[in-house]
PDB file of C-alpha atoms in Angstrom:
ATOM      1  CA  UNK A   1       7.095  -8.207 -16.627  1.00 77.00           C
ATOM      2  CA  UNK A   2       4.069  -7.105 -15.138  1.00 81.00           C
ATOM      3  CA  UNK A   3       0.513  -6.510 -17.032  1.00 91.00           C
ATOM      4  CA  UNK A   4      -0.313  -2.837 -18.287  1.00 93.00           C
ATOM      5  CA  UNK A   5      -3.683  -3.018 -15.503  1.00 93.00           C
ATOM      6  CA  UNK A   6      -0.838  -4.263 -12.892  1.00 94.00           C
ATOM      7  CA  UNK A   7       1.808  -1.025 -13.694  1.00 95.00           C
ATOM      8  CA  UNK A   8      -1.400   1.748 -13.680  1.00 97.00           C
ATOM      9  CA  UNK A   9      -2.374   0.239 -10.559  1.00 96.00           C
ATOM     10  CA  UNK A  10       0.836   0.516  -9.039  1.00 97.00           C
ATOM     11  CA  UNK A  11       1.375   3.726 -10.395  1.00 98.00           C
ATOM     12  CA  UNK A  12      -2.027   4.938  -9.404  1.00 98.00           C
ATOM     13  CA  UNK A  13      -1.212   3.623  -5.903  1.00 98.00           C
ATOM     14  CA  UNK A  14       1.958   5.239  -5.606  1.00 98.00           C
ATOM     15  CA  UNK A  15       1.017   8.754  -6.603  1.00 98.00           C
ATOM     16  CA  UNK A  16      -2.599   8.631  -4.345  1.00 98.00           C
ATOM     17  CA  UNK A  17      -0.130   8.239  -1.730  1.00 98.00           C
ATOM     18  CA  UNK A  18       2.717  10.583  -2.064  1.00 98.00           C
ATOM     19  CA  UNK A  19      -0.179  12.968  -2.012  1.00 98.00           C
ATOM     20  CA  UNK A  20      -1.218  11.779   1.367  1.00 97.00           C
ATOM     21  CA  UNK A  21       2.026  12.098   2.414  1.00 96.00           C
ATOM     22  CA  UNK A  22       2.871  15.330   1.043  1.00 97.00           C
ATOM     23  CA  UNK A  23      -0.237  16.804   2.768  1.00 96.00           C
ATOM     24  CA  UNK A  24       0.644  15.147   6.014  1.00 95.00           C
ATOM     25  CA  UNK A  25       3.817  16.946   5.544  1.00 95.00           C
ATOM     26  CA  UNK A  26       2.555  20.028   5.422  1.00 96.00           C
ATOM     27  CA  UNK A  27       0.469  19.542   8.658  1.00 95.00           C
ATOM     28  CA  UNK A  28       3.556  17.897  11.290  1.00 92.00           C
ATOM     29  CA  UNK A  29       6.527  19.080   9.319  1.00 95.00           C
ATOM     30  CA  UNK A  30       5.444  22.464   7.993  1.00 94.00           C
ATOM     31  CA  UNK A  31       3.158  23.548  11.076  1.00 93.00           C
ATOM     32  CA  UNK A  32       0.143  23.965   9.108  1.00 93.00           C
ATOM     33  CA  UNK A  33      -2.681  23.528  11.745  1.00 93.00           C
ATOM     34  CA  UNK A  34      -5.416  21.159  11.594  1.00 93.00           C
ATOM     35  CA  UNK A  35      -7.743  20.182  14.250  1.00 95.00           C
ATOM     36  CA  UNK A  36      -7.705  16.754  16.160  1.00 95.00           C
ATOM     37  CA  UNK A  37     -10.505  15.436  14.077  1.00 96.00           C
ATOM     38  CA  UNK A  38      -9.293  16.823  10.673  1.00 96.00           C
ATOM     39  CA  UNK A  39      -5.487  15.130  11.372  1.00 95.00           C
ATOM     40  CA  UNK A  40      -7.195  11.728  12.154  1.00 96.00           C
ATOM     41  CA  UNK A  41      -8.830  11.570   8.835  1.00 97.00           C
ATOM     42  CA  UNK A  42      -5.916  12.763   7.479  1.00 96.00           C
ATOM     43  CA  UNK A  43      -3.392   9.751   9.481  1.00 96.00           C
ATOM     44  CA  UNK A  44      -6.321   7.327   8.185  1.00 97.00           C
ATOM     45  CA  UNK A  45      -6.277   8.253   4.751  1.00 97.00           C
ATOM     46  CA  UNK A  46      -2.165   8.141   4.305  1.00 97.00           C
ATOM     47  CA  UNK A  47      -2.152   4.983   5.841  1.00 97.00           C
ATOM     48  CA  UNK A  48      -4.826   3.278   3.900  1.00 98.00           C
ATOM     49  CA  UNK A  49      -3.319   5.347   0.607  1.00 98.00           C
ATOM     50  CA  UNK A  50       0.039   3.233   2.190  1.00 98.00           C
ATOM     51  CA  UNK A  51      -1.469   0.059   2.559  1.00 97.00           C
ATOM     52  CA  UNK A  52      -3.137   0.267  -1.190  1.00 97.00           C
ATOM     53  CA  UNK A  53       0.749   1.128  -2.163  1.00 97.00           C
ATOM     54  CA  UNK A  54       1.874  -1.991  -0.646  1.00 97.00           C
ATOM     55  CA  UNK A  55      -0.179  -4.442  -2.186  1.00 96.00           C
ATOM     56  CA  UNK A  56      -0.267  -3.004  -5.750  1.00 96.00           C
ATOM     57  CA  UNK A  57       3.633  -2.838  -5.352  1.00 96.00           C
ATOM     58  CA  UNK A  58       2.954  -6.755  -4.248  1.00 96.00           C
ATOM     59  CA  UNK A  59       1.434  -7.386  -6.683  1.00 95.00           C
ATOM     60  CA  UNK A  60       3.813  -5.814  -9.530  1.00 94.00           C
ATOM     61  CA  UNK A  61       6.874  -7.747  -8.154  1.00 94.00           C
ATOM     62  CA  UNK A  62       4.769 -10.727  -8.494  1.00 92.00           C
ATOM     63  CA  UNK A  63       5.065 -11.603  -5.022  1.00 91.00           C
ATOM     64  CA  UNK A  64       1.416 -13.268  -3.055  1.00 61.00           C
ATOM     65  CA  UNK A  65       0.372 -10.639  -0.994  1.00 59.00           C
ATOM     66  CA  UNK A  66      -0.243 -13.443   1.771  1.00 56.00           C
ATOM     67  CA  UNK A  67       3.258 -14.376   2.263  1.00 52.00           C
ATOM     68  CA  UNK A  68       3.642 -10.468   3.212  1.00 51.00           C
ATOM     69  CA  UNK A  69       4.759  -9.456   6.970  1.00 57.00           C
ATOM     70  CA  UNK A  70       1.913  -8.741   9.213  1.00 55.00           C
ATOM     71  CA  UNK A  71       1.559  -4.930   9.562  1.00 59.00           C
ATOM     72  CA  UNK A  72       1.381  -5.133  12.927  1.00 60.00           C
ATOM     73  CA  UNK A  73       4.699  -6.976  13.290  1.00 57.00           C
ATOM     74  CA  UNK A  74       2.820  -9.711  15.876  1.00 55.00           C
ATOM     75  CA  UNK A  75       3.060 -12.945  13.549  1.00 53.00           C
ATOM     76  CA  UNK A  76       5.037 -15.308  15.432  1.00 47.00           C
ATOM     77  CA  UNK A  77       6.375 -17.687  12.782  1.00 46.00           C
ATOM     78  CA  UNK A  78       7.233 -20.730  15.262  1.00 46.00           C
ATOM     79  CA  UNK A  79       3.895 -21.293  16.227  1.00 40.00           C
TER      80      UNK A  79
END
C-alpha cells in the first residue's frame, strides 16, 4: 500500500487533470471558441496535467517510472 504523500499526489494529479480535460472539452467538444494561441496553452497544459497523472499513478502502483513506454512510442526495444 502506497504512502499517504504518494495517494495525495496521485489524487492531486488526477483531479489537476480532469480539469484540463474538462475545459478542453468544452473548447473541441462543446464549441466554445478560443483563439489559436489560447487552445495551445490550453493542449500544453492538459498534456503536461497528463503526463504529471502518469507518473504519480507510477508511482502509486509502485512501478519505476523508467521502465515506462516512451511517450512518443519510438523506443525500439531490440536495439
Amino acid at each position: 500500500m502506497a504512502d499517504d504523500a504518494t495517494r495525495e499526489a496521485y489524487r492531486e494529479a488526477w483531479e489537476a487533470w480532469t480539469k484540463q480535460l474538462e475545459r478542453m472539452h468544452e473548447v473541441l467538444l462543446d464549441g466554445e471558441p478560443l483563439t489559436p494561441d489560447r487552445l495551445k496553452g490550453l493542449l500544453n497544459r492538459e498534456a503536461r496535467a497528463k503526463q504529471a497523472y502518469d507518473e504519480a499513478r507510477l508511482k502509486l502502483l509502485g512501478l519505476d517510472e523508467s521502465a515506462a513506454p516512451s511517450p512518443s512510442g519510438d523506443e525500439n526495444p531490440f536495439r
